[in-house]
Every structure is written in structure tokens, then in C-alpha cells.
mmCIF file with all atom_site columns, C-alpha atoms in Angstrom:
data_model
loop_
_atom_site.group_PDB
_atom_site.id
_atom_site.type_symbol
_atom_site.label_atom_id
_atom_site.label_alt_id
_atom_site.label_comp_id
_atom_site.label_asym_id
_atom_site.label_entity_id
_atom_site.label_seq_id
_atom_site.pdbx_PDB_ins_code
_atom_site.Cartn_x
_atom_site.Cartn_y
_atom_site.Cartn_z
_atom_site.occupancy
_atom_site.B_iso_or_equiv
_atom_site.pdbx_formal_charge
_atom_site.auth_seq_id
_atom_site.auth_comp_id
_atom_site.auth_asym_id
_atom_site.auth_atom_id
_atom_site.pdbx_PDB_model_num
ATOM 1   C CA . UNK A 1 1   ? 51.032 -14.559 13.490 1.00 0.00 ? 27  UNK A CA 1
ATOM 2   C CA . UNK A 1 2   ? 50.655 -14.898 9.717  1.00 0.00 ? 28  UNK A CA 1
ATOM 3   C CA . UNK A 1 3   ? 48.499 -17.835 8.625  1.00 0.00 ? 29  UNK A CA 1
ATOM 4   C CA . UNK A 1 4   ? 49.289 -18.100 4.316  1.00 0.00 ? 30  UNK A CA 1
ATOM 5   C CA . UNK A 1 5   ? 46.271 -20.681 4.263  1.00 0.00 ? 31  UNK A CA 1
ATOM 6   C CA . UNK A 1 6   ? 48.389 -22.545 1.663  1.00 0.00 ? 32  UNK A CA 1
ATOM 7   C CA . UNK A 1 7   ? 48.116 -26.369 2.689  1.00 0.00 ? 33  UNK A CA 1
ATOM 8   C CA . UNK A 1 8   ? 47.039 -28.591 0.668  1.00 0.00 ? 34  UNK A CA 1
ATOM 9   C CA . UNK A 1 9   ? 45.966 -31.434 2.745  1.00 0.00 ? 35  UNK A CA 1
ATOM 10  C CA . UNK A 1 10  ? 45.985 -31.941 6.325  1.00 0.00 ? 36  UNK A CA 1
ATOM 11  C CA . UNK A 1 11  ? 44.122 -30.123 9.267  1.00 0.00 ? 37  UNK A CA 1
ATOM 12  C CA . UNK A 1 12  ? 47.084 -27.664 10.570 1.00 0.00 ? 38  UNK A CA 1
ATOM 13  C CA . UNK A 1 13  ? 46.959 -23.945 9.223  1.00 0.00 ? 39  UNK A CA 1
ATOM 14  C CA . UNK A 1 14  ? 50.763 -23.330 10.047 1.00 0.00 ? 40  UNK A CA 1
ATOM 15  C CA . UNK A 1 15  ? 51.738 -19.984 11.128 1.00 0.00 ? 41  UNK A CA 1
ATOM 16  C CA . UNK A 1 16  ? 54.664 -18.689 8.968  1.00 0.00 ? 42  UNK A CA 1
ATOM 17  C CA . UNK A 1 17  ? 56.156 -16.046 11.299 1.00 0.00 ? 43  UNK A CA 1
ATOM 18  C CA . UNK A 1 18  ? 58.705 -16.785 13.844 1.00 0.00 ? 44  UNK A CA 1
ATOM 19  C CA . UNK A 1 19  ? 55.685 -17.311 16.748 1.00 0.00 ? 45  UNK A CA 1
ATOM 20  C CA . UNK A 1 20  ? 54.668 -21.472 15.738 1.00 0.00 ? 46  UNK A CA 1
ATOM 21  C CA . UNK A 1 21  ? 50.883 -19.904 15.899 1.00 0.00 ? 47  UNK A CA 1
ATOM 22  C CA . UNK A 1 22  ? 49.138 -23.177 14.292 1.00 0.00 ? 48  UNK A CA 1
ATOM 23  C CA . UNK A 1 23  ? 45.722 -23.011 13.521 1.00 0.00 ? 49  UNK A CA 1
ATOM 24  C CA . UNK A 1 24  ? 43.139 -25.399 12.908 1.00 0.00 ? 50  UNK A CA 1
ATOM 25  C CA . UNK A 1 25  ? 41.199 -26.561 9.627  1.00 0.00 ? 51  UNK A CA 1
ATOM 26  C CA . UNK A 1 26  ? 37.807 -27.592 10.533 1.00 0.00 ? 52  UNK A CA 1
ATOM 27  C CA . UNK A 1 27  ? 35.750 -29.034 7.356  1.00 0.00 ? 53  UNK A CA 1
ATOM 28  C CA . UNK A 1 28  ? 37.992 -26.328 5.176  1.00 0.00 ? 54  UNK A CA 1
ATOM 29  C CA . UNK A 1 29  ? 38.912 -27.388 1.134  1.00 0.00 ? 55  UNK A CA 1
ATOM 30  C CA . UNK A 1 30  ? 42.317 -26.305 0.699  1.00 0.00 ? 56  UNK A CA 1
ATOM 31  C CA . UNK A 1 31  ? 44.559 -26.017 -1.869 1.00 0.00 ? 57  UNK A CA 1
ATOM 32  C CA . UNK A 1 32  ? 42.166 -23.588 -4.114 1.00 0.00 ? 58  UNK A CA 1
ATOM 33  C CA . UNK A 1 33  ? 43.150 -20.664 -6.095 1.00 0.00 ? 59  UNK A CA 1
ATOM 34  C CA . UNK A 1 34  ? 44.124 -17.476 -3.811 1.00 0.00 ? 60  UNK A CA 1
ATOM 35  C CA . UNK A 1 35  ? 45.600 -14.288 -4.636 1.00 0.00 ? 61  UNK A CA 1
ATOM 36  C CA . UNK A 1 36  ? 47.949 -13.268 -5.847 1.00 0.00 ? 62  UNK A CA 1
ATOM 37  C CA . UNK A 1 37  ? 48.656 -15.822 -7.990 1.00 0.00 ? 63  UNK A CA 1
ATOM 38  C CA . UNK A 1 38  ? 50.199 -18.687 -7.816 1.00 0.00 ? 64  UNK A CA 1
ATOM 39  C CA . UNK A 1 39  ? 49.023 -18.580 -3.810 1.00 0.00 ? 65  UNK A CA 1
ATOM 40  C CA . UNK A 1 40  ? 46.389 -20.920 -2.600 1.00 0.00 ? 66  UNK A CA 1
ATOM 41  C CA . UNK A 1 41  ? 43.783 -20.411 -0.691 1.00 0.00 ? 67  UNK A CA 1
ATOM 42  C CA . UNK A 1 42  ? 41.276 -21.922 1.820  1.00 0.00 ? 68  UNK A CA 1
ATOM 43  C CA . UNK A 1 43  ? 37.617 -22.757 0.891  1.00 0.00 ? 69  UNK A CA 1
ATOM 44  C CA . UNK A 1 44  ? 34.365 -22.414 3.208  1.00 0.00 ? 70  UNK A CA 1
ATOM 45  C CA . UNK A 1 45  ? 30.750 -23.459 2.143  1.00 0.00 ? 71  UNK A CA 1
ATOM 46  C CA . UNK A 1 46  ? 28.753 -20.947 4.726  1.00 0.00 ? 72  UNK A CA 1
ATOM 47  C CA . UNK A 1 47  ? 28.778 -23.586 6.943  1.00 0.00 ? 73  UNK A CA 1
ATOM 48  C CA . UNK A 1 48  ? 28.762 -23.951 11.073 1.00 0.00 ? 74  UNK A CA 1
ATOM 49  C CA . UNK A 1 49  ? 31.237 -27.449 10.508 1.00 0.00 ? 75  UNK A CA 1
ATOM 50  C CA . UNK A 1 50  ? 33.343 -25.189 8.064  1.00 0.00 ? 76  UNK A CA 1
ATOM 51  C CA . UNK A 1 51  ? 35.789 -22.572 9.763  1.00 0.00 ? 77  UNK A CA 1
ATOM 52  C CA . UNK A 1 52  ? 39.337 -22.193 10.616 1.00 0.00 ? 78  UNK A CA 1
ATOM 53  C CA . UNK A 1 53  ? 40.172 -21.581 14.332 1.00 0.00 ? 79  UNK A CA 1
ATOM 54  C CA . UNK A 1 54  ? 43.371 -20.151 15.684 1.00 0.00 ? 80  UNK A CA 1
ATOM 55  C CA . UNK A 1 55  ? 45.077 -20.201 19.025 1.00 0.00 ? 81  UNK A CA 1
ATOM 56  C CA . UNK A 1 56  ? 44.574 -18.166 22.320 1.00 0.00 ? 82  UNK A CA 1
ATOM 57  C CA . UNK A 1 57  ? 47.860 -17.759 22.921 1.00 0.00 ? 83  UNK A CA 1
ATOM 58  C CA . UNK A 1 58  ? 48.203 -14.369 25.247 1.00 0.00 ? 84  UNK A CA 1
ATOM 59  C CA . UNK A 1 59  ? 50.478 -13.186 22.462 1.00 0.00 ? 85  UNK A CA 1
ATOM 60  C CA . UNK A 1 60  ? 47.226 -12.904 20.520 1.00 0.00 ? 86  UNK A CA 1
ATOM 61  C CA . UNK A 1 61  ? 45.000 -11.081 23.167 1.00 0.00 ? 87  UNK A CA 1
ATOM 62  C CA . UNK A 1 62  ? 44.260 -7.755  21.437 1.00 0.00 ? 88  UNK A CA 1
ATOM 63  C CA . UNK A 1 63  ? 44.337 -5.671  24.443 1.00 0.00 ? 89  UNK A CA 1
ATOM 64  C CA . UNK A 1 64  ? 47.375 -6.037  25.583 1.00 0.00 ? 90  UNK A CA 1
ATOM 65  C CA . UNK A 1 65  ? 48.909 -4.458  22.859 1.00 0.00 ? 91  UNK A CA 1
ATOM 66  C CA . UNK A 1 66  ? 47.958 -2.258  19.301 1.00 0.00 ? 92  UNK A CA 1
ATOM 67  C CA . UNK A 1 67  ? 47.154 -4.706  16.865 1.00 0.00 ? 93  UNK A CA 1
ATOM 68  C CA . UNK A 1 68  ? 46.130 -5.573  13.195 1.00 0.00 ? 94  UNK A CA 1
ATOM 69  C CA . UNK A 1 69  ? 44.007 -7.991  11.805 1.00 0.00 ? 95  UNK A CA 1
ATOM 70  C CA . UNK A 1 70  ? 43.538 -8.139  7.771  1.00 0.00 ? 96  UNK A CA 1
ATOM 71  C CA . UNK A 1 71  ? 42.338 -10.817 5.467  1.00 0.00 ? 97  UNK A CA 1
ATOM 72  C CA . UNK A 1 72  ? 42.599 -11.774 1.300  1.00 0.00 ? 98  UNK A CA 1
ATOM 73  C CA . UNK A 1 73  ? 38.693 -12.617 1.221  1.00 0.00 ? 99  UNK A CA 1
ATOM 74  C CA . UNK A 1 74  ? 36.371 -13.400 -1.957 1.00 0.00 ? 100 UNK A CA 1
ATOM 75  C CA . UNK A 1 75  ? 32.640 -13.986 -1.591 1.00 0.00 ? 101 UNK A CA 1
ATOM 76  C CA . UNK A 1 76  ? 30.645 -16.410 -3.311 1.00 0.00 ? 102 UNK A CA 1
ATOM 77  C CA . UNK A 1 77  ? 27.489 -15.460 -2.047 1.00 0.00 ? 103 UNK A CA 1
ATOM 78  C CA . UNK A 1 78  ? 26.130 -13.773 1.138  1.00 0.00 ? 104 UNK A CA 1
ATOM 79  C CA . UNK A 1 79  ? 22.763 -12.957 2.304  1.00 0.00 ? 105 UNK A CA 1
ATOM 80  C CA . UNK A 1 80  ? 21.814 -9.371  1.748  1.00 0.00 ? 106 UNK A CA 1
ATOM 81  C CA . UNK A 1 81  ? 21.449 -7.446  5.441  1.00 0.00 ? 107 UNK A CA 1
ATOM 82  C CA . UNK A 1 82  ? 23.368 -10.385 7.328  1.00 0.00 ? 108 UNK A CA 1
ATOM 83  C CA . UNK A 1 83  ? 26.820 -10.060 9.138  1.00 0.00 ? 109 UNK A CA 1
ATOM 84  C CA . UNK A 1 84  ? 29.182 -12.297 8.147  1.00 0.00 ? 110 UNK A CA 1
ATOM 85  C CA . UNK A 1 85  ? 32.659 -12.482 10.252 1.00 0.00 ? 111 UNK A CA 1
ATOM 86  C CA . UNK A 1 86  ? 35.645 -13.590 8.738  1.00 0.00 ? 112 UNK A CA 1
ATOM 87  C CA . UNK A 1 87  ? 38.706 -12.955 11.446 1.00 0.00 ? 113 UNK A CA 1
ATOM 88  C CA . UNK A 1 88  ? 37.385 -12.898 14.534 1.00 0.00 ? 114 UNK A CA 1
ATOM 89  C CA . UNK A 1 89  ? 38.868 -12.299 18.090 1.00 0.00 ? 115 UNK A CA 1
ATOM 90  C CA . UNK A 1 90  ? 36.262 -12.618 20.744 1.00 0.00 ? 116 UNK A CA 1
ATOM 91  C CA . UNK A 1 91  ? 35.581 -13.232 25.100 1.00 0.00 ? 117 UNK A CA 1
ATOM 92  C CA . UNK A 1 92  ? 32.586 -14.601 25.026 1.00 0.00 ? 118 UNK A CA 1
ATOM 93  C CA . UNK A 1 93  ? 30.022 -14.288 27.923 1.00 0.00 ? 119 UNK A CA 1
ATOM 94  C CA . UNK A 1 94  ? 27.415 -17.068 28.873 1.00 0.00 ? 120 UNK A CA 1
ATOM 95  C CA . UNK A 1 95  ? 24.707 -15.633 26.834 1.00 0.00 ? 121 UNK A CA 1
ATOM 96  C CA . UNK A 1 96  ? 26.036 -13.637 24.029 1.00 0.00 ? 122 UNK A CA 1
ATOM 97  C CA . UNK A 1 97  ? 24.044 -11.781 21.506 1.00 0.00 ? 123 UNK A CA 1
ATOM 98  C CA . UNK A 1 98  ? 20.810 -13.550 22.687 1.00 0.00 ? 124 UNK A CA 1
ATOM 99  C CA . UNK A 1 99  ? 21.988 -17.139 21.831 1.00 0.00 ? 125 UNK A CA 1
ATOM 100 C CA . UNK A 1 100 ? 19.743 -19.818 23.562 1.00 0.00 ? 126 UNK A CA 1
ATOM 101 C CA . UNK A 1 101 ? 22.784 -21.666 23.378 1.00 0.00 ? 127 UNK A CA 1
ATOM 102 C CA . UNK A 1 102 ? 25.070 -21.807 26.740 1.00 0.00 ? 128 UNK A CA 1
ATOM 103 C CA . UNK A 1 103 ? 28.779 -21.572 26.301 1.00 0.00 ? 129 UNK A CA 1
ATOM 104 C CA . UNK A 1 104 ? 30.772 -23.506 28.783 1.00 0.00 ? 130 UNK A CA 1
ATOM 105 C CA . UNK A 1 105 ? 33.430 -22.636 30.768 1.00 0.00 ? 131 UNK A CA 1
ATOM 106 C CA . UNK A 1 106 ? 33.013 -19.119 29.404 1.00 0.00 ? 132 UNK A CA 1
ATOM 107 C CA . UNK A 1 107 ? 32.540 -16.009 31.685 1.00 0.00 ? 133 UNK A CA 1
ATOM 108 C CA . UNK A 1 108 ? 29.376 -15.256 33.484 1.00 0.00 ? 134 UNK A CA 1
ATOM 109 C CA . UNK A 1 109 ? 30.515 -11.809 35.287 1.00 0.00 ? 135 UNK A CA 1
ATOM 110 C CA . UNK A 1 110 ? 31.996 -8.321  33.699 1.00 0.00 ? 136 UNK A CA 1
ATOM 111 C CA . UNK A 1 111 ? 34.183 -8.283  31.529 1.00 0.00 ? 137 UNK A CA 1
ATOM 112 C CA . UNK A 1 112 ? 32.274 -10.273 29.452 1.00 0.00 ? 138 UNK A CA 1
ATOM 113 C CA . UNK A 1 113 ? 31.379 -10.391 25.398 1.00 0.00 ? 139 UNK A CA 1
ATOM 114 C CA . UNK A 1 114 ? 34.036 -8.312  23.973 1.00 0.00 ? 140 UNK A CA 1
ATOM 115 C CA . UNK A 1 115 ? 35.445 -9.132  20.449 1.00 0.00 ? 141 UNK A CA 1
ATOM 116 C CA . UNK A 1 116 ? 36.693 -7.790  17.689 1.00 0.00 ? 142 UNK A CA 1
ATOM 117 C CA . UNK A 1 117 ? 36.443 -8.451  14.093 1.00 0.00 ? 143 UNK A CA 1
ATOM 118 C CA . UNK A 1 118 ? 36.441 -7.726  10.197 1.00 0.00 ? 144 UNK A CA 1
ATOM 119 C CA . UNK A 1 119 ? 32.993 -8.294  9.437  1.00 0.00 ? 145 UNK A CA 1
ATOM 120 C CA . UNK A 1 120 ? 30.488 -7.969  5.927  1.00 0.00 ? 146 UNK A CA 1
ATOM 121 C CA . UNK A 1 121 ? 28.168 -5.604  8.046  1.00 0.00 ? 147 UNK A CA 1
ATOM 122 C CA . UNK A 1 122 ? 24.745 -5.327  7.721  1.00 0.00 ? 148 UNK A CA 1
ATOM 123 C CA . UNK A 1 123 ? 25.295 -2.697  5.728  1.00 0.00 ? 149 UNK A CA 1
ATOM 124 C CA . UNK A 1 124 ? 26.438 -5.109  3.079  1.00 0.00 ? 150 UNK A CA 1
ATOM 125 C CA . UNK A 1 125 ? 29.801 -3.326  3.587  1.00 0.00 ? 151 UNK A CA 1
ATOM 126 C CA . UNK A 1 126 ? 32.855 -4.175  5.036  1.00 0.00 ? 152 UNK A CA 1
ATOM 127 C CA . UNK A 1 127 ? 33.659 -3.316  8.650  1.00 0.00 ? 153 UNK A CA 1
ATOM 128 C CA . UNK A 1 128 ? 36.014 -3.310  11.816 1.00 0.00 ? 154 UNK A CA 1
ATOM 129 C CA . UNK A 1 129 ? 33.607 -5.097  14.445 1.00 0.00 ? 155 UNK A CA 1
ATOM 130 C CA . UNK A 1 130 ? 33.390 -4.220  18.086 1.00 0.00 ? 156 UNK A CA 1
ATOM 131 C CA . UNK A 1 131 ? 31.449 -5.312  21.277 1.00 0.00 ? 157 UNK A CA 1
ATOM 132 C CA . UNK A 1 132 ? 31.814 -4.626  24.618 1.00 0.00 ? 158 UNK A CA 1
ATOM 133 C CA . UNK A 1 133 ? 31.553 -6.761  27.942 1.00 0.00 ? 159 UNK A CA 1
ATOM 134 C CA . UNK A 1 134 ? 28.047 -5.554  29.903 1.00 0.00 ? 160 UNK A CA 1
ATOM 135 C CA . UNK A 1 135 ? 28.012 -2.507  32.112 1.00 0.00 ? 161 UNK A CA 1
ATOM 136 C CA . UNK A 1 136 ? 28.520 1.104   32.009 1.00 0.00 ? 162 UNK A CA 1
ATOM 137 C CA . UNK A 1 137 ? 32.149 1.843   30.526 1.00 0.00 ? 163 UNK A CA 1
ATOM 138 C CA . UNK A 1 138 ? 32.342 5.448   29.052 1.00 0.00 ? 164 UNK A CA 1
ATOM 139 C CA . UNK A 1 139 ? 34.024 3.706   26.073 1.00 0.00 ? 165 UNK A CA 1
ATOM 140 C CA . UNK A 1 140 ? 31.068 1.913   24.440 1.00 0.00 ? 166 UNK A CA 1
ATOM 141 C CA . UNK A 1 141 ? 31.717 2.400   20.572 1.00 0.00 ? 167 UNK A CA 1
ATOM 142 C CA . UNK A 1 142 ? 29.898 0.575   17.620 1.00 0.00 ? 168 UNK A CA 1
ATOM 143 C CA . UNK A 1 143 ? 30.977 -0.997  14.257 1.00 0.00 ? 169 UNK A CA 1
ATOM 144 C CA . UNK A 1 144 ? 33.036 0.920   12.267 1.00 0.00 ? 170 UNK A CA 1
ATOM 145 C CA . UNK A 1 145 ? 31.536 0.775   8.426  1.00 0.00 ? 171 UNK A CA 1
ATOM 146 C CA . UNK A 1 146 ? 33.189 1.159   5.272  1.00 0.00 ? 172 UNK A CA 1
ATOM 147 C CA . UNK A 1 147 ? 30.795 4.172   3.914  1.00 0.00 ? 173 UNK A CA 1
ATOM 148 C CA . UNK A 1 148 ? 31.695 3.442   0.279  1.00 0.00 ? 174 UNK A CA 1
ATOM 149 C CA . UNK A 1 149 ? 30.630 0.903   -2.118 1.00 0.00 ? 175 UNK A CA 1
ATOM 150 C CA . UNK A 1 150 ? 28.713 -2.510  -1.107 1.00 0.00 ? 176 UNK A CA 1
ATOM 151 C CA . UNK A 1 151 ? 30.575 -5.972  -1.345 1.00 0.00 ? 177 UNK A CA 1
ATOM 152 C CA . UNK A 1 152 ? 30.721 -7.724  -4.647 1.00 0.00 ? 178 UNK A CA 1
ATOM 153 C CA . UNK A 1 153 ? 30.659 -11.507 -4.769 1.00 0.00 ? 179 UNK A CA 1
ATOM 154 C CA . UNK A 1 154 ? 33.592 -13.243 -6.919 1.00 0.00 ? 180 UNK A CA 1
ATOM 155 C CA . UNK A 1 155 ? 36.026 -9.987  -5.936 1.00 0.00 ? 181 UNK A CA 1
ATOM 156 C CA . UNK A 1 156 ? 39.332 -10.538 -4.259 1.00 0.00 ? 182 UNK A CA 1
ATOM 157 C CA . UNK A 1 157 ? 39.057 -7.741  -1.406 1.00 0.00 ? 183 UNK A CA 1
ATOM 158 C CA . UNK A 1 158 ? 42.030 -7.276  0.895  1.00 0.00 ? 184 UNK A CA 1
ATOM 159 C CA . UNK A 1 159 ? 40.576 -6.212  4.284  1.00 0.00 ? 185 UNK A CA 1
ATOM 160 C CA . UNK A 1 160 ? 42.592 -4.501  7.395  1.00 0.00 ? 186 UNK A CA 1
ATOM 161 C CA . UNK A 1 161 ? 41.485 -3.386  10.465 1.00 0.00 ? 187 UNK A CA 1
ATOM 162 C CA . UNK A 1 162 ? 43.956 -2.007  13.430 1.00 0.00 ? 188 UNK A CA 1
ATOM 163 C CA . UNK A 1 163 ? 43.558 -0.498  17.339 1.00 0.00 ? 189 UNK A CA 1
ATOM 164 C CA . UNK A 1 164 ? 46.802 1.504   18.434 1.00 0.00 ? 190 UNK A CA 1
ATOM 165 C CA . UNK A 1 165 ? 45.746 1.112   22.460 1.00 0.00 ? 191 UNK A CA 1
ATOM 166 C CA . UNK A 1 166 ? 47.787 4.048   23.189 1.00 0.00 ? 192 UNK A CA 1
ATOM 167 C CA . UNK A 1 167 ? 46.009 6.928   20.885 1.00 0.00 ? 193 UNK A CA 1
ATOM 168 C CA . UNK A 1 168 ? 42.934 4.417   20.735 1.00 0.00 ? 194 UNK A CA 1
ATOM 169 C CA . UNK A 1 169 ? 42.647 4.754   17.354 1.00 0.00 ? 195 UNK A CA 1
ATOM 170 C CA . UNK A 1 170 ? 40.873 2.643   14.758 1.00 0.00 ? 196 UNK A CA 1
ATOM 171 C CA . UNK A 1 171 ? 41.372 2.322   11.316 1.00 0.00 ? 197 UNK A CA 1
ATOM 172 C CA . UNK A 1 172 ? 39.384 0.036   8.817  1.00 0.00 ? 198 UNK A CA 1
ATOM 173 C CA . UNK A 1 173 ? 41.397 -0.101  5.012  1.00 0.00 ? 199 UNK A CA 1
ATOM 174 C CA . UNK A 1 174 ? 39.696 -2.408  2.015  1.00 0.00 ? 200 UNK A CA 1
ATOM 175 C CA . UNK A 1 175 ? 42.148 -2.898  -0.677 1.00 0.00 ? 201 UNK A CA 1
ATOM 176 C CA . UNK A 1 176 ? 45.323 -0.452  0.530  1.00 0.00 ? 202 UNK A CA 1
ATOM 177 C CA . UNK A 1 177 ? 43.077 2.367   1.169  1.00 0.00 ? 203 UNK A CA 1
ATOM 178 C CA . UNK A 1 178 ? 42.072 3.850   4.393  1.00 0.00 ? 204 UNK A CA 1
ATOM 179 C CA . UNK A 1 179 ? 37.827 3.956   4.495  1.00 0.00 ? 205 UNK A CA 1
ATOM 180 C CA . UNK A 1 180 ? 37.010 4.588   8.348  1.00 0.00 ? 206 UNK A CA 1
ATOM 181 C CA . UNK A 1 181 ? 39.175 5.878   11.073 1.00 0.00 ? 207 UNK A CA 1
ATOM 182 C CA . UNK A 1 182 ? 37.881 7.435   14.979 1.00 0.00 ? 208 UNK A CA 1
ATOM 183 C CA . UNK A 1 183 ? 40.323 8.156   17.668 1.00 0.00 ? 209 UNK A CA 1
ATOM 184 C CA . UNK A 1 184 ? 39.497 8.165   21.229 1.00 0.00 ? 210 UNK A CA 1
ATOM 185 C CA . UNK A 1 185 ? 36.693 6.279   21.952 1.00 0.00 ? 211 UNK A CA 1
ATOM 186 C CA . UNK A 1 186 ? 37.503 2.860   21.794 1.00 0.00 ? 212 UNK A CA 1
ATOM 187 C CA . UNK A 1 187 ? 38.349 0.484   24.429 1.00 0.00 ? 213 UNK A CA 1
ATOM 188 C CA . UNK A 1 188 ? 38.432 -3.189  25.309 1.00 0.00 ? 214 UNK A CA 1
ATOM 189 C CA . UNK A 1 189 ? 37.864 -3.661  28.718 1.00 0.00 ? 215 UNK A CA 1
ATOM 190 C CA . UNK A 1 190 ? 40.412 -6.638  29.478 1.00 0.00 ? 216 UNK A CA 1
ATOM 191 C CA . UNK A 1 191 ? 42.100 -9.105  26.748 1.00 0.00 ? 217 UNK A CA 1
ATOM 192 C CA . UNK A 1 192 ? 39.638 -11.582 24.754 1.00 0.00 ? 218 UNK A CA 1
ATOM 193 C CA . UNK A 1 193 ? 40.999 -14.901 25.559 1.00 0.00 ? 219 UNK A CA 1
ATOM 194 C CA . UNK A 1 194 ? 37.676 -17.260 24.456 1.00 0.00 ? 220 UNK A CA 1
ATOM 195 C CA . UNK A 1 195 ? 37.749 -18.014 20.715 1.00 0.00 ? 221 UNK A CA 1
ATOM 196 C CA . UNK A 1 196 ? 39.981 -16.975 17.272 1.00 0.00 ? 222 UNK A CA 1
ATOM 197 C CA . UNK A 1 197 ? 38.001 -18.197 14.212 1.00 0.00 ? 223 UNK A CA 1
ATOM 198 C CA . UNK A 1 198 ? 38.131 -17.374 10.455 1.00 0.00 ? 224 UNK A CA 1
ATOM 199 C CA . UNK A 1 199 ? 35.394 -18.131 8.484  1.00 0.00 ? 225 UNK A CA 1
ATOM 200 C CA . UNK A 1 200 ? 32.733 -18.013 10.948 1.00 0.00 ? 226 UNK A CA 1
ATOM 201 C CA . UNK A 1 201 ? 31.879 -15.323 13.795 1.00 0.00 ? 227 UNK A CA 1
ATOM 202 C CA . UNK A 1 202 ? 31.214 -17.229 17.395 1.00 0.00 ? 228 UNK A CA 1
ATOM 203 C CA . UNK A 1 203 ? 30.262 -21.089 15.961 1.00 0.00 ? 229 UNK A CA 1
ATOM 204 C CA . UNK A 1 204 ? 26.058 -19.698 16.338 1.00 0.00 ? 230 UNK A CA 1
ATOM 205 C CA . UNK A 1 205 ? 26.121 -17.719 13.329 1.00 0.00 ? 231 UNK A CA 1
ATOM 206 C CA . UNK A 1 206 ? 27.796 -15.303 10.547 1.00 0.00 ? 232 UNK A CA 1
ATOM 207 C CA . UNK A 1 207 ? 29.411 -18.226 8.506  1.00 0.00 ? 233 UNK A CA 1
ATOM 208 C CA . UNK A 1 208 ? 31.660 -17.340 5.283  1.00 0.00 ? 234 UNK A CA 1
ATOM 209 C CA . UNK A 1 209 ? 30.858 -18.943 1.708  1.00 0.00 ? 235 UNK A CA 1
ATOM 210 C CA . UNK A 1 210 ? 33.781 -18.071 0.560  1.00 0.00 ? 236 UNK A CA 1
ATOM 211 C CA . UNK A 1 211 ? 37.489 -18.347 0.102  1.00 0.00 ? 237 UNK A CA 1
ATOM 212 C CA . UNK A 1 212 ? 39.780 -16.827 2.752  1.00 0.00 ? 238 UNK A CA 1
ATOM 213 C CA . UNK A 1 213 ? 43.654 -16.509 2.158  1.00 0.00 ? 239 UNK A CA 1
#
């Protein structure tokens, strides 16, 4: 799928590859300056009513197949020490990450809670996002972090993470350039069929104020 973020009005983020992938504007300004120009762009205020959610198609469950997720993004402002997820891919279990906040209809048994994601980490860096369902798995990895420089609001960054499932390898690239790789370790216990957001991480928390294109 390959979501250009160029409307100008509306509510559909139209998928521009041969698939008919639509997504969803929720709250989103559109039409604003992207990269590179003349491109537009999508606009998010750090918001939990501001995100753009796409569809869970099978075609888009990331273990079935090697995959790629990437991302123009530009921050206006982020809290130091936070996570903030921009593409996100996740299964979400009835309790995830300690939210008080029940998710229904979601899955309440192993596999649960896997997603992937690119991610501002903690670190204040970019990253390739992982989780894992509960239980023991022998292929429990964490985040993969950009060791380089910190994020800089009001910068266009181009952001890529990939999984080939058949070397399980990951790679994490920031503007063309490879920053992180590991091979071997990674798994995702079944496909992630819950949620696909941009702009926001699981609708609890990690909201972009931003522009995404």
C-alpha cells in the first residue's frame, strides 16, 4: 500500500498502488506543505482525536510476509524522553502496556500484544518498534534505536524500517542511510490483525504533533 497523504479535503487517505488500501482521516488538516515539493502533506496536533488509521486487510499482516514500513515525518514539537509512534502495525491484547483501559473484542489469550512500528524512542531517537505477545518465546527482541544523532523539530526526516521473515533480519534507515540492523532474533509470533494507525501509537498514547506524508 502507498498512502501519498495528498487530499485536500475529505476523510479517505486513498492508497495509490494497485491494492485500493483506503485509509482513514480522523481530525487530520490536509492539504499542507510536504516534501518534496510541490507534495502535500497531512497535519496532526499531538492529539488522541487526530490520527490516520489504515486497513487490516491480511495483505497488510506483517508476518505473513517480509515487509517495509517508512514515513516522510517533520516534528513540531515532542516531549523529551516520550515515545511517539508514527506508522504503527499492532495485535493488541486486553490489557496492553498497563492501560486501565479495556479493548474490546481484542485478544485475551497468547498471541497477544505484538506490533510493530517506527517510533521517536525514548531515546529521543528514531527507532524500529517491537513487542511481543506474553509468554516464553526464545525470540523476545527490543526496540531497535538509531544510535546517532537525536530528532530535530521542523526537519523533514525520511524514516524506514523492514523484517525479511526468512533471514529475520531488521533494518532501521533515517534519511537513505542504514543506522541499525540485527539478524536472527526477531520474530512475530502470528500476524497483527488489531489496529494500523499513523500519527498515533494504540489510541492511549504516543500522539504525533506533526506533519506526516
Amino acid at each position: 500500500a502507498y498512502w501519498r497523504l495528498d487530499e485536500t479535503t475529505g476523510t479517505i487517505a486513498r492508497d495509490s498502488s494497485p491494492s485500493g488500501l483506503d485509509g482513514v482521516y480522523v481530525g487530520a488538516t490536509l492539504g499542507v506543505p510536504g516534501v518534496p515539493a510541490p507534495s502535500l502533506a497531512a497535519e496532526l496536533v499531538g492529539s488522541s482525536t487526530r490520527y490516520i488509521t489504515f486497513t487490516t486487510d491480511p495483505r497488510l499482516q506483517p508476518a505473513v510476509a517480509s515487509f517495509t514500513f517508512e514515513a516522510w515525518v517533520n516534528f513540531r514539537s515532542y516531549v523529551a524522553g516520550g515515545y511517539v509512534g508514527f506508522v504503527t502495525k499492532g495485535r493488541e491484547c486486553l490489557n496492553f502496556d498497563g492501560s486501565p483501559v479495556p479493548q474490546p473484542g481484542y485478544c485475551t489469550a497468547e498471541p497477544c500484544g505484538d506490533w510493530v512500528a517506527l517510533y521517536k524512542a525514548g531515546s529521543n531517537r528514531f527507532s524500529l518498534g517491537w513487542a511481543w505477545g506474553g509468554g516464553v518465546l526464545g525470540c523476545k527482541v527490543s526496540n531497535m534505536d538509531d544510535p546517532g544523532a537525536i530528532v530535530n523539530t521542523g526537519q523533514w526526516y525520511h524514516v524506514a524500517g523492514s523484517f525479511d521473515v526468512a533471514t529475520k533480519t531488521r533494518r532501521l534507515l533515517v534519511n537513505a542511510a542504514q543506522v541499525a540492523t540485527d539478524t536472527g532474533s526477531a520474530c512475530l509470533e502470528a500476524d497483527i490483525p488489531h489496529y494500523g494507525l499513523m500519527g498515533i501509537d494504540n489510541l492511549e498514547n504516543d500522539y504525533l504533533d506533526g506533519v506526516l506524508d
